[in-house]
Short mmCIF file of C-alpha atoms in Angstrom, two decimals:
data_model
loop_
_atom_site.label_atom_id
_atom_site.label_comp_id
_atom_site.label_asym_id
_atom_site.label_seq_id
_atom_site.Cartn_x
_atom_site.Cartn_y
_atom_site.Cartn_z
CA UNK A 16 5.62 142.06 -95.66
CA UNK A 17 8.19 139.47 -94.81
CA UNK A 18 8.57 135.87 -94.61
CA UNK A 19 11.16 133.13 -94.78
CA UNK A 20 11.21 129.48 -94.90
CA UNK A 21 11.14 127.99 -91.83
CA UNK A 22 10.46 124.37 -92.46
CA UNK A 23 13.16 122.23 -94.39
CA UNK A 24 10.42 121.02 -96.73
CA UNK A 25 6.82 119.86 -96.58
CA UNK A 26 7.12 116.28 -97.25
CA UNK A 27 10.71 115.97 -95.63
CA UNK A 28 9.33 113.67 -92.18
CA UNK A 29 7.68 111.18 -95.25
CA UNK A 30 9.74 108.33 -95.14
CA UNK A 31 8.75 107.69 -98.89
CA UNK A 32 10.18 111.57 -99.36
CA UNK A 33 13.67 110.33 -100.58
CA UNK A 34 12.28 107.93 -103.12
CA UNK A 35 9.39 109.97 -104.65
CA UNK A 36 12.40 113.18 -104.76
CA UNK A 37 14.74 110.44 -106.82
CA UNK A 38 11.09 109.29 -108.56
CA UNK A 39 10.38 112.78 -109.58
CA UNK A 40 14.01 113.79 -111.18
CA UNK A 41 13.72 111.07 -113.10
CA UNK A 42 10.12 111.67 -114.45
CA UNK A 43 11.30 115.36 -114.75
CA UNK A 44 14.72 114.52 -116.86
CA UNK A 45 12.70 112.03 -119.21
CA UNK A 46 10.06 114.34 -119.83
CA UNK A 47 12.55 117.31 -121.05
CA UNK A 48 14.90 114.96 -122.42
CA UNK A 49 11.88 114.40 -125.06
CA UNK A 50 11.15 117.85 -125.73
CA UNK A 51 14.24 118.64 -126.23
CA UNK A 52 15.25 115.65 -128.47
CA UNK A 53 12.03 116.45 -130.39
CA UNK A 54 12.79 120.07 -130.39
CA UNK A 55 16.44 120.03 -131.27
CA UNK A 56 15.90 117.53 -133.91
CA UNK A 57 13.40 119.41 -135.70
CA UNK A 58 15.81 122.41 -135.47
CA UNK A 59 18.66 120.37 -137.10
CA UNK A 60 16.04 119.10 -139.91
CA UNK A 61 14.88 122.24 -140.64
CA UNK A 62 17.66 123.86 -141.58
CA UNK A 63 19.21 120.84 -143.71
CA UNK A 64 16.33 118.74 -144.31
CA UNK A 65 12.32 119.64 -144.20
CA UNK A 66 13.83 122.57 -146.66
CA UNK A 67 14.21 120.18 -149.25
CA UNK A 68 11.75 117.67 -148.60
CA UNK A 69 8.64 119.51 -147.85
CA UNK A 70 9.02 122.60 -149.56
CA UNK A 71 8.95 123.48 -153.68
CA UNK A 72 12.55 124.38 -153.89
CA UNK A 73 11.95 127.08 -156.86
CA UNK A 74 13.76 129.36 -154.78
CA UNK A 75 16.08 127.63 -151.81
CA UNK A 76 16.22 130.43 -150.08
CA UNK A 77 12.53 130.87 -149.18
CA UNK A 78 12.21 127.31 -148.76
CA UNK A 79 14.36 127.31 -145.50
CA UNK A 80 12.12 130.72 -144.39
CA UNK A 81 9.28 128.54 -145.14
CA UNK A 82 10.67 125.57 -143.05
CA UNK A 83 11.86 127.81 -140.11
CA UNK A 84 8.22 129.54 -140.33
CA UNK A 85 6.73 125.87 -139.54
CA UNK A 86 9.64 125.40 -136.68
CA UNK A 87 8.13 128.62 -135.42
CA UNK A 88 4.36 127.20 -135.59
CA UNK A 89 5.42 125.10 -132.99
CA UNK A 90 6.07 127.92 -130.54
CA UNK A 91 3.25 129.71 -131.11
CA UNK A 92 0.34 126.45 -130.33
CA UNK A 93 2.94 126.41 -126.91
CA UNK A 94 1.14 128.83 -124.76
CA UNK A 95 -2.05 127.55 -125.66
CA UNK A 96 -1.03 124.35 -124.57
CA UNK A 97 0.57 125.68 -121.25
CA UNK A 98 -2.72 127.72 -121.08
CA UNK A 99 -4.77 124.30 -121.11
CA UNK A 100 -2.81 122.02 -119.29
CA UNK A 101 -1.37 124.94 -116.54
CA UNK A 102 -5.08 125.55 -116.14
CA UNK A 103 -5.99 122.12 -115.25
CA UNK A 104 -2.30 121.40 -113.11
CA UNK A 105 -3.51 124.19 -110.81
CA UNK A 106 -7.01 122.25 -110.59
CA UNK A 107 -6.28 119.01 -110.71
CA UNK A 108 -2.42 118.97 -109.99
CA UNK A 109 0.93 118.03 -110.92
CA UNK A 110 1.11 114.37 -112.22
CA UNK A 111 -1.45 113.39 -114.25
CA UNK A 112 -1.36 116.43 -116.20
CA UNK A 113 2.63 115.43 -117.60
CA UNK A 114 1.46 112.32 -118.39
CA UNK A 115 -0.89 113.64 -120.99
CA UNK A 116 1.41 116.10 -122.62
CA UNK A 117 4.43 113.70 -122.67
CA UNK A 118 1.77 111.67 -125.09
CA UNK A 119 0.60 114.65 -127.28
CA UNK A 120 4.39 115.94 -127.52
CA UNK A 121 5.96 112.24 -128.21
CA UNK A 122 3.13 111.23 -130.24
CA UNK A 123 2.85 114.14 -132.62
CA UNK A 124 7.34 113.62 -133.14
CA UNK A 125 7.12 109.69 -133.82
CA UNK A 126 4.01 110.83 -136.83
CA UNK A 127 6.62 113.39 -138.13
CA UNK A 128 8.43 110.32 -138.95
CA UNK A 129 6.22 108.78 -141.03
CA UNK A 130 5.37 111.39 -143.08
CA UNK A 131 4.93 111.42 -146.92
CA UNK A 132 7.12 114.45 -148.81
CA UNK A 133 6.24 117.05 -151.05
CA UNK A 134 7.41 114.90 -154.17
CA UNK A 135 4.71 112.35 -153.10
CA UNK A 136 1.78 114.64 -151.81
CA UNK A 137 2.55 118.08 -152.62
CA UNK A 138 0.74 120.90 -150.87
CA UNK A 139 -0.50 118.45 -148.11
CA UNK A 140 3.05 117.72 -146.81
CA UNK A 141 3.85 120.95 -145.61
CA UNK A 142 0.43 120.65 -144.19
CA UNK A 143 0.44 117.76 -142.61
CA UNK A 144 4.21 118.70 -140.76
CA UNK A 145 2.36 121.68 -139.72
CA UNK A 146 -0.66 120.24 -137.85
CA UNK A 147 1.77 117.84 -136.46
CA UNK A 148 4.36 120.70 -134.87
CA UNK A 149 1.07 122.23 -133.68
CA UNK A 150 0.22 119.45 -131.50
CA UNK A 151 3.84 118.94 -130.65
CA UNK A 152 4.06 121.86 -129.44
CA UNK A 153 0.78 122.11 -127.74
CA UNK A 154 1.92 119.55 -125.67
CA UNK A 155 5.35 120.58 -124.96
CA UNK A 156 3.74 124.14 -124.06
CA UNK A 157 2.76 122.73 -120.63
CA UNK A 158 5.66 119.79 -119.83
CA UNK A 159 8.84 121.56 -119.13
CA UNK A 160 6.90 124.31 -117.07
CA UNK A 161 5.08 120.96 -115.31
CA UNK A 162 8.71 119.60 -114.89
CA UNK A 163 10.11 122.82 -113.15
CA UNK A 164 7.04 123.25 -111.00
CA UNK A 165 7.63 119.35 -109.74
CA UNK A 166 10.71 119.25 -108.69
CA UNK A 167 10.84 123.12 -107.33
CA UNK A 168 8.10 121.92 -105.29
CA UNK A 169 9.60 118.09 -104.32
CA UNK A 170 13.40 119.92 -103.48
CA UNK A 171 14.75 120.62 -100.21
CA UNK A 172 14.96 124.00 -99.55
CA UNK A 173 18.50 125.05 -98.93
CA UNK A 174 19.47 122.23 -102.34
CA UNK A 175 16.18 123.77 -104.44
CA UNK A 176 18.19 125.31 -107.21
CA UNK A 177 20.33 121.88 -107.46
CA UNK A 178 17.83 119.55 -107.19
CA UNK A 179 15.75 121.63 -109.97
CA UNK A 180 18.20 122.10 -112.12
CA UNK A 181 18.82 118.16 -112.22
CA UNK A 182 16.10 117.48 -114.60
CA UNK A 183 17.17 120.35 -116.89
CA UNK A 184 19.93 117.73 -117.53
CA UNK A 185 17.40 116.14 -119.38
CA UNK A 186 17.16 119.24 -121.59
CA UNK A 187 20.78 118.52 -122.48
CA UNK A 188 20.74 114.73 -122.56
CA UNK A 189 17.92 115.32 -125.18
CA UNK A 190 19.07 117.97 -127.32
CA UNK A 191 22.96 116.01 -126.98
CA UNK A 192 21.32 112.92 -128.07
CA UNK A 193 19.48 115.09 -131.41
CA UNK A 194 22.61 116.30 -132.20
CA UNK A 195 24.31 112.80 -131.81
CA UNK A 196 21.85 110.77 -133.90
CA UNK A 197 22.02 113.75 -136.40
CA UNK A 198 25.45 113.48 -137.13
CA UNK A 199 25.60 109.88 -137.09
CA UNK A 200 22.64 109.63 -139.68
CA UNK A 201 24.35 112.46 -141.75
CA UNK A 202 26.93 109.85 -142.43
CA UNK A 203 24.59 107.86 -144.77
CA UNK A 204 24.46 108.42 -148.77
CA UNK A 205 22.33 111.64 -149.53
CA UNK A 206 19.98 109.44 -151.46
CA UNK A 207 19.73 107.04 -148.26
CA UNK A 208 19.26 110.24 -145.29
CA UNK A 209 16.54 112.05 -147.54
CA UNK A 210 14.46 109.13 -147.87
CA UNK A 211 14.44 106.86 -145.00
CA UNK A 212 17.23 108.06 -143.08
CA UNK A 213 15.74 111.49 -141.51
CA UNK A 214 12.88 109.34 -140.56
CA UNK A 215 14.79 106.91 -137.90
CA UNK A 216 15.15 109.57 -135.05
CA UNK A 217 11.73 110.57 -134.71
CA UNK A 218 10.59 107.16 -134.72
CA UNK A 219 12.58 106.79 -131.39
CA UNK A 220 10.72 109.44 -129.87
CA UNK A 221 8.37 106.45 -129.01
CA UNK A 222 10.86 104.44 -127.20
CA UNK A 223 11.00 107.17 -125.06
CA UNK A 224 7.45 107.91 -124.48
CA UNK A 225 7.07 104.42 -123.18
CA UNK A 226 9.68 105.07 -120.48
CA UNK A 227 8.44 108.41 -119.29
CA UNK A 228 5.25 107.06 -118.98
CA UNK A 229 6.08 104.05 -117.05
CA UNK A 230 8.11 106.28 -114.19
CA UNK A 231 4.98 108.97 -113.78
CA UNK A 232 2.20 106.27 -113.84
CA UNK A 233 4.27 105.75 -110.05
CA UNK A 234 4.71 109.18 -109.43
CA UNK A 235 2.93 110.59 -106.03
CA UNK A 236 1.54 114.46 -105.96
CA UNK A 237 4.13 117.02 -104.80
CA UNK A 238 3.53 118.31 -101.07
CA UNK A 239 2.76 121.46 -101.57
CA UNK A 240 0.16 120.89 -104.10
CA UNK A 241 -1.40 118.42 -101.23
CA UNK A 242 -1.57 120.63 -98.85
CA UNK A 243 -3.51 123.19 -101.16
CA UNK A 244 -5.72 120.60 -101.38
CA UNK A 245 -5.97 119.70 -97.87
CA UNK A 246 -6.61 123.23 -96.68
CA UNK A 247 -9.07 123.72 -99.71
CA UNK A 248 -6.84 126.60 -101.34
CA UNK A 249 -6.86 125.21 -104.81
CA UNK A 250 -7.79 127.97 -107.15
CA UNK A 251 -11.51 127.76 -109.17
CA UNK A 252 -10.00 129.80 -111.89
CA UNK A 253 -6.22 130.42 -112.08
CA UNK A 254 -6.51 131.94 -115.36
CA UNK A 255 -8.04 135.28 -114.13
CA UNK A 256 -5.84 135.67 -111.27
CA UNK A 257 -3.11 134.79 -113.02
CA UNK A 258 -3.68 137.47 -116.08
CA UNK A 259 -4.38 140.06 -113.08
CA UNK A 260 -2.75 139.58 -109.82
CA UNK A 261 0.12 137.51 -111.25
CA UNK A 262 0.72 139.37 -114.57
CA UNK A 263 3.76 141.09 -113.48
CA UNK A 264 5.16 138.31 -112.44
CA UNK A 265 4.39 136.52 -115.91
CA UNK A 266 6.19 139.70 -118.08
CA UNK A 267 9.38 139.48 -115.58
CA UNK A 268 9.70 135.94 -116.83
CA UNK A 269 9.12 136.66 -120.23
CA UNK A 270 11.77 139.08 -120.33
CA UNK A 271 14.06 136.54 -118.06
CA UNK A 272 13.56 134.02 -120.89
CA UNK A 273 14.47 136.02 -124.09
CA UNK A 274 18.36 135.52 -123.75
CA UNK A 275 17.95 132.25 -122.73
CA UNK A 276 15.18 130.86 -124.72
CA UNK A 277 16.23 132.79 -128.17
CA UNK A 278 19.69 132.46 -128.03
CA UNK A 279 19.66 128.78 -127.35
CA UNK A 280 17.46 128.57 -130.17
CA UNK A 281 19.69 130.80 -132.46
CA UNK A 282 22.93 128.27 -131.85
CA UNK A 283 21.21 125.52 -132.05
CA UNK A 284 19.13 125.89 -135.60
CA UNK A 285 20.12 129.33 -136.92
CA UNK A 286 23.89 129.11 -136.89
CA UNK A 287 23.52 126.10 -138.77
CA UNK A 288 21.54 127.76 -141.41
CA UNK A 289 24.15 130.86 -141.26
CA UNK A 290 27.05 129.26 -141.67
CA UNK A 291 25.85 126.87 -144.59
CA UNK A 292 24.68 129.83 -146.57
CA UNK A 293 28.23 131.44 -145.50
CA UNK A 294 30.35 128.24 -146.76
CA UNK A 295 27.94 126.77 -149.18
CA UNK A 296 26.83 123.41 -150.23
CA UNK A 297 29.94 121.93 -149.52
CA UNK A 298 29.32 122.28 -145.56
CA UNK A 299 30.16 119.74 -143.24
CA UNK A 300 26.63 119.69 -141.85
CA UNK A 301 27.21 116.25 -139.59
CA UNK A 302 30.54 117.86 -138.19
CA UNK A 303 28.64 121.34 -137.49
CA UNK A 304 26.06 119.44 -135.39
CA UNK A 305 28.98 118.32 -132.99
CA UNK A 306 28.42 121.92 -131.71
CA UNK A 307 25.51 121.39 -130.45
CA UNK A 308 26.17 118.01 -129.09
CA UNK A 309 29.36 119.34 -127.30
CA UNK A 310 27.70 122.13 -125.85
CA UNK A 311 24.87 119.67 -124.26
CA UNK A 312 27.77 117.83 -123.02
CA UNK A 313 28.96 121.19 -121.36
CA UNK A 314 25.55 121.61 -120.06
CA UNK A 315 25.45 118.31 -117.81
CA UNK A 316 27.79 120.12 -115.68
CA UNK A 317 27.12 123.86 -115.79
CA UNK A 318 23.11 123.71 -115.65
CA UNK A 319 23.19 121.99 -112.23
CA UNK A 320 26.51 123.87 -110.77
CA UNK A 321 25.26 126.92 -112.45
CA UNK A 322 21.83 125.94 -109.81
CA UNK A 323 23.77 125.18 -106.85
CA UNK A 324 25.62 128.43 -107.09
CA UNK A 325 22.30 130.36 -106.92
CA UNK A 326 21.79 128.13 -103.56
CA UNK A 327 24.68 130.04 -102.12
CA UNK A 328 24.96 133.65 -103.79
CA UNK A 329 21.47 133.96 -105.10
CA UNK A 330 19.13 133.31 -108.45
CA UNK A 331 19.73 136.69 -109.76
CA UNK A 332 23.21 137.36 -109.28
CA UNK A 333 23.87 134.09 -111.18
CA UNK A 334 21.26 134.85 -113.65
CA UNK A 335 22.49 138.33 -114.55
CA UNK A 336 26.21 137.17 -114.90
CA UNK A 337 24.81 134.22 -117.81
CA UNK A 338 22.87 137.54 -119.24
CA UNK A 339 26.10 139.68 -119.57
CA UNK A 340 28.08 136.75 -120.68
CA UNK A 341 26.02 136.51 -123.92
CA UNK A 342 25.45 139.81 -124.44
CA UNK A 343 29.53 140.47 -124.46
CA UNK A 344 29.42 137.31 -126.73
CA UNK A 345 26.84 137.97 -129.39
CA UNK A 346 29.17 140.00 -131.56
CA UNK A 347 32.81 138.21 -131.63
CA UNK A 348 30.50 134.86 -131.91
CA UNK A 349 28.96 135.60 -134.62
CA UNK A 350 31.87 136.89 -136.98
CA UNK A 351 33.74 134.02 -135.88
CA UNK A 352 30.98 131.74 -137.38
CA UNK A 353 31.08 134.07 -140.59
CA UNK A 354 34.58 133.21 -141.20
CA UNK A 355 33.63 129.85 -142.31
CA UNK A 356 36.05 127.57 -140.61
CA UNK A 357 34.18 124.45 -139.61
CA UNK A 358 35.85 123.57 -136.10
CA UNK A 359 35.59 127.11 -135.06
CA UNK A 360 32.48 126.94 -135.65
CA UNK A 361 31.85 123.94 -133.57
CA UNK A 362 33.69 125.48 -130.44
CA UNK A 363 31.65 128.79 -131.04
CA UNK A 364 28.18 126.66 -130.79
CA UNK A 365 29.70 124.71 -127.96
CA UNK A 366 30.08 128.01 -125.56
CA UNK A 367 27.08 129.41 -126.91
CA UNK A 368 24.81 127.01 -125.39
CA UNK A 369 27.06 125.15 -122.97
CA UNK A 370 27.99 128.47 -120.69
CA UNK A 371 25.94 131.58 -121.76
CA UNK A 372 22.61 129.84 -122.10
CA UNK A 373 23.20 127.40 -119.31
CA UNK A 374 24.54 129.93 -116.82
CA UNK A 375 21.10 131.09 -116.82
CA UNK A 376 18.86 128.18 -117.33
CA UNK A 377 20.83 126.46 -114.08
CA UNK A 378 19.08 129.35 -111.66
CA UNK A 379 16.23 129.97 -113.70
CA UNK A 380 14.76 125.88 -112.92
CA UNK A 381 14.13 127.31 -109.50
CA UNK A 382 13.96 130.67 -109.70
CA UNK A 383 10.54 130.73 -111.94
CA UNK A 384 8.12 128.66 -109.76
CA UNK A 385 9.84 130.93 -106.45
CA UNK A 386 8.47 133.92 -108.34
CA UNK A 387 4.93 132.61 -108.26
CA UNK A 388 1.94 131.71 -105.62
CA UNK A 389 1.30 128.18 -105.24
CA UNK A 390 -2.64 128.75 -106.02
CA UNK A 391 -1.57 129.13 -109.81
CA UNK A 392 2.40 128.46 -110.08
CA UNK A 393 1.78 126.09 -112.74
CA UNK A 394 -0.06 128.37 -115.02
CA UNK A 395 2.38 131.23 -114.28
CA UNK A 396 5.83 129.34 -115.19
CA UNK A 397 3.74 127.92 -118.32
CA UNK A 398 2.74 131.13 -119.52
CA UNK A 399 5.97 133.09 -119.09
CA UNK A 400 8.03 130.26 -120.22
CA UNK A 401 5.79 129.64 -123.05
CA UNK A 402 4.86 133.49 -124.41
CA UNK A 403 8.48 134.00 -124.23
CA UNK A 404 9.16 130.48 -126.12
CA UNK A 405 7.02 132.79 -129.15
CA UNK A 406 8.99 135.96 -128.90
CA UNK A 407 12.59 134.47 -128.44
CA UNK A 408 12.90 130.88 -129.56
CA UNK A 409 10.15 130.44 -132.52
CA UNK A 410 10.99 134.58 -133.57
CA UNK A 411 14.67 133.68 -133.71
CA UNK A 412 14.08 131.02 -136.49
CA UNK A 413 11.97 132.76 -139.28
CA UNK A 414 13.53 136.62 -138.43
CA UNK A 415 16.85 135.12 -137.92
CA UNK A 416 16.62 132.95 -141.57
CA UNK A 417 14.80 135.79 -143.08
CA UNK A 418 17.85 138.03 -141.95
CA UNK A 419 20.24 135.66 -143.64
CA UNK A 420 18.11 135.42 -146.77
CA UNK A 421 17.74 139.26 -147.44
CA UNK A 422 21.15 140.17 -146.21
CA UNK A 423 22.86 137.21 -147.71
CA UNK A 424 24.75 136.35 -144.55
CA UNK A 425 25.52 139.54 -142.85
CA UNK A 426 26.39 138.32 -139.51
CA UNK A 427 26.47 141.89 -137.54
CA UNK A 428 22.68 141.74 -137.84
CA UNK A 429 22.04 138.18 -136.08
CA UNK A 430 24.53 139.54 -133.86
CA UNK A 431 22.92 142.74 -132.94
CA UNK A 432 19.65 140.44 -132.65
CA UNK A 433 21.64 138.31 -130.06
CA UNK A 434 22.54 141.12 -128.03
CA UNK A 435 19.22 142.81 -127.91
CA UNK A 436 17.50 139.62 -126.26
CA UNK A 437 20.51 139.51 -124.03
CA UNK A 438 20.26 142.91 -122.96
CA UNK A 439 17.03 142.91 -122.46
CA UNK A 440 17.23 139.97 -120.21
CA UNK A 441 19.70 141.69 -118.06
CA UNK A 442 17.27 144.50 -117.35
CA UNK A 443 14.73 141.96 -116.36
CA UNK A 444 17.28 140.65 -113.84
CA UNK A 445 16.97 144.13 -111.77
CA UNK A 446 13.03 143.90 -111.89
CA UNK A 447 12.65 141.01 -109.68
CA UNK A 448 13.78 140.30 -106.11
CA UNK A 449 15.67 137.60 -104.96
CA UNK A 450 13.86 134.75 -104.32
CA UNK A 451 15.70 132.48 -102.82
CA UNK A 452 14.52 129.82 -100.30
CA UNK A 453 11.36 131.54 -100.89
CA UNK A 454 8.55 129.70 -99.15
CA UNK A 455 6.43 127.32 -101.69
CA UNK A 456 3.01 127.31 -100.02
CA UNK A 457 2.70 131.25 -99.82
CA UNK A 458 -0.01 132.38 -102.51
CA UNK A 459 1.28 135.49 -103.44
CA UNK A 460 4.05 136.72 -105.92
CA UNK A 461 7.29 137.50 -105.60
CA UNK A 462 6.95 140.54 -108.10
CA UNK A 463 3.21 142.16 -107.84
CA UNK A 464 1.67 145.06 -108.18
CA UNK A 465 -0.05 147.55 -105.11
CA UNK A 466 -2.18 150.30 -105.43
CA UNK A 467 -0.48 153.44 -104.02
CA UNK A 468 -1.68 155.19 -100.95
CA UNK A 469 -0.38 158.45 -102.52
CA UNK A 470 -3.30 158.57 -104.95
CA UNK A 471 -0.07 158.58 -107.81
CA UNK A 472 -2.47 155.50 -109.29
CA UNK A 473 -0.83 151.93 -109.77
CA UNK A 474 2.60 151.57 -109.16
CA UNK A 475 5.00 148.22 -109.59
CA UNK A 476 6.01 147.00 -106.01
CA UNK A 477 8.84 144.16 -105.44
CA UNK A 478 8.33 142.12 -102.25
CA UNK A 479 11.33 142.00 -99.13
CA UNK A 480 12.14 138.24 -98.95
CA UNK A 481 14.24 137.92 -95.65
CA UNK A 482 16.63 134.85 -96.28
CA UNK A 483 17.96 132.31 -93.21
CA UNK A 484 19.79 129.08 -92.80
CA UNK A 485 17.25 126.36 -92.34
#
């Protein structure tokens, strides 16, 4: 079965189509700007903060496991949450779905901020940051994949991977601004950062809650979730269908995601953690976090070239290249961290999420919702972006730390690790088709599964997707 697009885009004779496009990359980009300012900023506090605040420090070492194990709680409420709220933006559609999760996620940060320490409650603080992260990342377990599906589904066809990748700038503006505010408040006395100043950044979460939800109280439906609804194709219960027909589908992602998802994760919180316990307490923690701000910078750029080169040559080709990239990286990045030079260090952090992780996130903004059926596209990009946030991202903090703890900084290990979520992301690369220009109101999958006619039993099938100029 073939098909191709044949229609520049659903919505494009709307004269309102230009604003609500411009509306909807900006309600996209402040929505992941958010998560990723929460997330990022709990990553840089839990390596050189919620350690020592929130945990008994009899043994220091543990503590930071300990921390990293509540960084990883947050990953693991995340498909729940993109279970829930992918559920009911297959239902009930697109918008009013990321306005509630942009006020469980931003709500659940700013409390972080105001939370009393060990020294003040004990046992309950640990507690209390954990039911907290749970909720945060409940909510953020359905927003970014309810920010991809929106503007995949609002883009013009031939410009899809640009225009999707433009709110993953958010993703960098957020995580750049973490990593900003980090290193600025790391410049206050110790005695002034562990007790009030920590606190400031999440506290601005709110500030940007208030915006987000002032641009998507305005926000209209995407077209193609319309005309589901106008042609009374909107699925009674994308959950089964989604854990049957579009299962394939949903492991192909998961395995897209672990290079990605993991090693951003791994530069952004774990090489922090390594190269402290490599250099000591005398580590220039506010100049390490320039890393991480300087490779968001990068990431302005590369995530949205890195999606309007998939326009022209392809999702996968431009996927697989950010896949080989990292896995060629992994090992000379990671013994170049272990020498313990700080500005090395920075540059090595920089690349690390500025080219190999963005290289694939650019294609990836467009290529997941292509993969699935509009009847339950939501609840597909949520689950394989989320189930893979689990086994990448929230697994890279707690085996990663634990790694560093028992080995006492042997960097070929987190570097093997690296490589093995890289490599198995560029397998996953040959296990789906292309999808580009891939037509947004067909209901099936891109990757599926047939029964054979040879009586051989079930076999894995990838569809033909013919590609033409519009």
């Amino acid at each position: 079965m073939t098909s191709v697009d044949t229609v520049e885009h659903p919505g494009a004779s709307d004269p309102d189509y230009a604003k609500n496009l411009q509306r909807a990359t900006l309600a996209s980009s402040v929505g992941s700007a958010l998560e990723y300012f929460d997330f990022a900023l709990y990553g840089l506090s839990t390596a050189l903060i919620f350690n020592l605040l929130f945990f008994p420090q009899g043994d220091p070492a543990m503590a930071t496991v300990a921390a990293f194990a509540t960084f990883g709680v947050g990953f693991v409420a995340r498909p729940f949450g993109g279970l829930v709220f992918g559920r009911l933006g297959d239902k009930l559609g697109r918008k009013w779905v990321l306005v509630i999760t942009i006020l469980l996620m931003g709500g659940a940060s700013t409390l972080i901020g105001v939370l009393p320490t060990y020294s003040q409650i004990g046992l309950w603080a640990p507690v209390l940051l954990v039911i907290l992260r749970l909720l945060q990342g409940f909510g953020a377990g359905a927003e970014q994949a309810g920010s991809t599906v929106l503007m995949a589904e609002y883009a013009p066809v031939k410009r899809r991977g640009f225009f999707a990748a433009l709110p993953f700038i958010g993703i960098q503006a957020g995580t750049l601004l973490a990593g900003v505010v980090f290193s600025l408040i790391s410049l206050l006395p110790k005695d002034q950062l562990m007790s009030w100043g920590w606190r400031v950044p999440f506290l601005l979460s709110f500030v940007l809650i208030l915006i987000a939800l002032f641009i998507r109280a305005k926000l209209r439906e995407t077209p193609t979730f319309v005309e589901l609804e106008k042609h009374d194709q909107v699925q009674d219960k994308p959950v089964k269908e989604i854990f049957t027909k579009g299962l394939p589908g949903v492991i192909v992602g998961i395995g897209l995601r672990m290079a990605e998802n993991g090693g951003s994760y791994m530069f952004q919180t774990l090489s922090l953690a390594f190269f402290v316990s490599v250099v000591g307490k005398n580590a220039d923690k506010g100049l390490l976090a320039w890393g991480v701000s300087l490779g968001s910078l990068i990431g302005i750029f590369s995530v949205p070239l890195a999606g309007a080169i998939s326009d022209r040559v392809g999702r996968r080709t431009v996927y697989r290249v950010g896949a080989v990239f990292m896995l060629l990286y992994s090992f000379p990045a990671w013994w170049m961290l272990s020498l313990g030079n700080t500005w090395l260090a920075v540059i090595v952090i920089a690349v690390g999420i500025g080219i190999a992780v963005n290289t694939m996130l650019g294609p990836q903004c467009a290529m997941m919702p292509e993969m699935f059926g509009n009847r339950h596209r939501y609840l597909g990009v949520a689950m394989a972006r989320e189930i893979s946030a689990v086994l990448a991202g929230g697994l890279a903090g707690v085996l990663g730390s634990y790694i560093v703890a028992v080995s006492k900084g042997d960097w070929l290990l987190l570097a093997i690790y690296m490589a093995t979520l890289a490599l198995i992301t560029t397998c996953s690369t040959f296990l789906v088709p292309e999808t580009l220009r891939r037509d947004l109101l067909r209901t099936d999958d891109a990757v599926k599964v047939s029964r054979s006619e040879t009586g051989d039993g079930v076999e894995a099938t990838t569809q033909t997707i013919t590609k033409v100029d519009a």
